[in-house]
Amino acid sequence: MARSPGHQKWPQHKVREQPVSDSVQVRASEESIATSREAIQVSEDSHPDRYYLPREDVRMAMLQPSDTRTECPFKGRASYFNIALADRVLEDAAWSYETPYDEHAALKDRIAFGDDKPELSIKVNGAPP
């Protein structure tokens, strides 16, 4: 893609990526959405840690593309997904950087899940991160 304008403008702002050696599990209510041993943990200054899971480890049939898009000056443009459950839809509960900036190319083809929805839980090796 291109170099991140955020890292160029604010070099003191840190966005760190590291592979997670444990299993990362995502559940919505009682339903499993994803399980991966290939997740990447992203730790960004003044933001909660996020886990990016490979698409092949996510039940993509449960995710519906949303019209929501956001721009991160460090990672790129995010496209959002709703999670379709049997009795409701969790709006904008997951996102992906389809063409991340060069500094975060490892996030391509990965899905992250927000922890701001009470129905959504993210656990690392069976314990909350």
mmCIF file of C-alpha atoms in Angstrom:
data_model
loop_
_atom_site.group_PDB
_atom_site.id
_atom_site.type_symbol
_atom_site.label_atom_id
_atom_site.label_comp_id
_atom_site.label_asym_id
_atom_site.label_seq_id
_atom_site.Cartn_x
_atom_site.Cartn_y
_atom_site.Cartn_z
ATOM 1 C CA MET A 1 0.000 0.000 0.000
ATOM 2 C CA ALA A 2 1.966 3.010 1.297
ATOM 3 C CA ARG A 3 3.801 4.281 4.309
ATOM 4 C CA SER A 4 1.697 5.310 7.287
ATOM 5 C CA PRO A 5 1.173 9.076 7.519
ATOM 6 C CA GLY A 6 0.561 8.697 11.254
ATOM 7 C CA HIS A 7 3.955 7.125 11.955
ATOM 8 C CA GLN A 8 5.630 9.818 9.863
ATOM 9 C CA LYS A 9 3.808 12.688 11.589
ATOM 10 C CA TRP A 10 3.831 11.278 15.152
ATOM 11 C CA PRO A 11 6.887 8.987 15.428
ATOM 12 C CA GLN A 12 6.546 8.854 19.231
ATOM 13 C CA HIS A 13 3.151 7.078 18.943
ATOM 14 C CA LYS A 14 3.696 3.332 19.199
ATOM 15 C CA VAL A 15 1.673 0.589 17.556
ATOM 16 C CA ARG A 16 3.277 -2.748 18.399
ATOM 17 C CA GLU A 17 2.382 -6.125 16.908
ATOM 18 C CA GLN A 18 3.341 -9.473 18.332
ATOM 19 C CA PRO A 19 2.249 -13.031 17.636
ATOM 20 C CA VAL A 20 0.188 -14.700 20.343
ATOM 21 C CA SER A 21 1.462 -18.151 21.290
ATOM 22 C CA ASP A 22 -1.798 -19.124 23.033
ATOM 23 C CA SER A 23 -5.207 -19.796 21.578
ATOM 24 C CA VAL A 24 -7.486 -16.769 21.164
ATOM 25 C CA GLN A 25 -11.224 -17.438 21.324
ATOM 26 C CA VAL A 26 -14.034 -15.077 20.377
ATOM 27 C CA ARG A 27 -17.612 -15.787 21.441
ATOM 28 C CA ALA A 28 -20.837 -13.884 20.981
ATOM 29 C CA SER A 29 -23.283 -14.862 23.693
ATOM 30 C CA GLU A 30 -22.726 -18.628 23.781
ATOM 31 C CA GLU A 31 -21.762 -19.013 20.138
ATOM 32 C CA SER A 32 -18.183 -19.491 18.973
ATOM 33 C CA ILE A 33 -17.206 -16.912 16.349
ATOM 34 C CA ALA A 34 -13.486 -17.647 16.054
ATOM 35 C CA THR A 35 -10.639 -19.667 17.530
ATOM 36 C CA SER A 36 -7.039 -19.194 16.469
ATOM 37 C CA ARG A 37 -3.507 -20.092 17.454
ATOM 38 C CA GLU A 38 -2.205 -17.610 14.842
ATOM 39 C CA ALA A 39 -3.498 -14.326 16.295
ATOM 40 C CA ILE A 40 -1.552 -11.082 16.376
ATOM 41 C CA GLN A 41 -1.847 -8.839 19.431
ATOM 42 C CA VAL A 42 -1.778 -5.129 18.631
ATOM 43 C CA SER A 43 -0.822 -2.819 21.496
ATOM 44 C CA GLU A 44 -1.290 0.837 20.631
ATOM 45 C CA ASP A 45 -0.615 3.832 22.851
ATOM 46 C CA SER A 46 -3.809 4.976 24.635
ATOM 47 C CA HIS A 47 -5.907 2.113 23.169
ATOM 48 C CA PRO A 48 -6.850 -1.297 24.552
ATOM 49 C CA ASP A 49 -4.981 -4.288 23.161
ATOM 50 C CA ARG A 50 -6.677 -5.895 20.174
ATOM 51 C CA TYR A 51 -6.345 -9.363 18.688
ATOM 52 C CA TYR A 52 -6.325 -9.847 14.925
ATOM 53 C CA LEU A 53 -7.244 -13.357 13.802
ATOM 54 C CA PRO A 54 -6.715 -14.877 10.346
ATOM 55 C CA ARG A 55 -9.926 -14.988 8.314
ATOM 56 C CA GLU A 56 -9.633 -18.755 7.937
ATOM 57 C CA ASP A 57 -10.024 -19.056 11.737
ATOM 58 C CA VAL A 58 -13.180 -16.903 11.790
ATOM 59 C CA ARG A 59 -16.687 -18.142 10.994
ATOM 60 C CA MET A 60 -17.028 -15.568 8.215
ATOM 61 C CA ALA A 61 -20.585 -16.734 7.413
ATOM 62 C CA MET A 62 -21.637 -15.077 10.688
ATOM 63 C CA LEU A 63 -20.131 -11.726 9.681
ATOM 64 C CA GLN A 64 -22.065 -9.322 7.483
ATOM 65 C CA PRO A 65 -20.226 -6.413 5.857
ATOM 66 C CA SER A 66 -21.311 -3.081 7.311
ATOM 67 C CA ASP A 67 -21.335 0.302 5.588
ATOM 68 C CA THR A 68 -19.094 1.684 8.349
ATOM 69 C CA ARG A 69 -15.550 2.711 7.444
ATOM 70 C CA THR A 70 -12.982 4.491 9.593
ATOM 71 C CA GLU A 71 -9.521 5.813 8.904
ATOM 72 C CA CYS A 72 -6.577 5.186 11.217
ATOM 73 C CA PRO A 73 -3.527 7.306 10.359
ATOM 74 C CA PHE A 74 -1.306 4.468 11.600
ATOM 75 C CA LYS A 75 -2.933 1.288 10.257
ATOM 76 C CA GLY A 76 -5.116 2.403 7.334
ATOM 77 C CA ARG A 77 -8.780 2.252 6.405
ATOM 78 C CA ALA A 78 -10.935 -0.163 8.399
ATOM 79 C CA SER A 79 -14.009 -1.927 7.023
ATOM 80 C CA TYR A 80 -16.515 -3.135 9.619
ATOM 81 C CA PHE A 81 -18.707 -6.199 10.027
ATOM 82 C CA ASN A 82 -21.905 -6.932 11.917
ATOM 83 C CA ILE A 83 -22.162 -10.283 13.677
ATOM 84 C CA ALA A 84 -25.416 -12.106 12.947
ATOM 85 C CA LEU A 85 -26.666 -14.122 15.907
ATOM 86 C CA ALA A 86 -29.833 -16.214 16.008
ATOM 87 C CA ASP A 87 -31.842 -13.521 17.797
ATOM 88 C CA ARG A 88 -30.034 -10.230 17.025
ATOM 89 C CA VAL A 89 -27.257 -8.489 15.166
ATOM 90 C CA LEU A 90 -24.187 -6.968 16.854
ATOM 91 C CA GLU A 91 -23.488 -3.905 14.753
ATOM 92 C CA ASP A 92 -19.913 -2.994 13.823
ATOM 93 C CA ALA A 93 -18.535 -5.632 16.202
ATOM 94 C CA ALA A 94 -15.559 -6.601 14.025
ATOM 95 C CA TRP A 95 -13.260 -4.901 11.530
ATOM 96 C CA SER A 96 -10.478 -5.513 9.083
ATOM 97 C CA TYR A 97 -7.773 -3.477 7.348
ATOM 98 C CA GLU A 98 -8.048 -4.714 3.761
ATOM 99 C CA THR A 99 -5.033 -2.709 2.594
ATOM 100 C CA PRO A 100 -3.103 -1.679 5.709
ATOM 101 C CA TYR A 101 -0.177 0.689 5.569
ATOM 102 C CA ASP A 102 3.221 -0.922 4.973
ATOM 103 C CA GLU A 103 4.187 -0.801 8.657
ATOM 104 C CA HIS A 104 1.202 -3.020 9.501
ATOM 105 C CA ALA A 105 1.055 -5.322 6.482
ATOM 106 C CA ALA A 106 0.732 -8.328 8.834
ATOM 107 C CA LEU A 107 -2.841 -7.224 9.628
ATOM 108 C CA LYS A 108 -4.021 -7.866 6.069
ATOM 109 C CA ASP A 109 -6.604 -10.662 5.822
ATOM 110 C CA ARG A 110 -7.220 -10.582 9.571
ATOM 111 C CA ILE A 111 -10.300 -9.720 11.620
ATOM 112 C CA ALA A 112 -10.351 -7.897 14.966
ATOM 113 C CA PHE A 113 -13.263 -7.866 17.383
ATOM 114 C CA GLY A 114 -14.333 -5.043 19.676
ATOM 115 C CA ASP A 115 -14.779 -5.698 23.369
ATOM 116 C CA ASP A 116 -17.344 -2.914 23.781
ATOM 117 C CA LYS A 117 -20.320 -5.224 23.178
ATOM 118 C CA PRO A 118 -21.442 -7.023 26.363
ATOM 119 C CA GLU A 119 -22.370 -10.128 24.354
ATOM 120 C CA LEU A 120 -18.875 -10.416 22.896
ATOM 121 C CA SER A 121 -16.036 -12.058 24.811
ATOM 122 C CA ILE A 122 -12.409 -12.445 23.807
ATOM 123 C CA LYS A 123 -10.278 -14.914 25.728
ATOM 124 C CA VAL A 124 -6.642 -15.840 25.404
ATOM 125 C CA ASN A 125 -5.977 -19.503 26.284
ATOM 126 C CA GLY A 126 -9.321 -19.591 28.086
ATOM 127 C CA ALA A 127 -8.622 -16.546 30.271
ATOM 128 C CA PRO A 128 -9.612 -12.925 29.621
ATOM 129 C CA PRO A 129 -6.689 -10.930 28.164
#
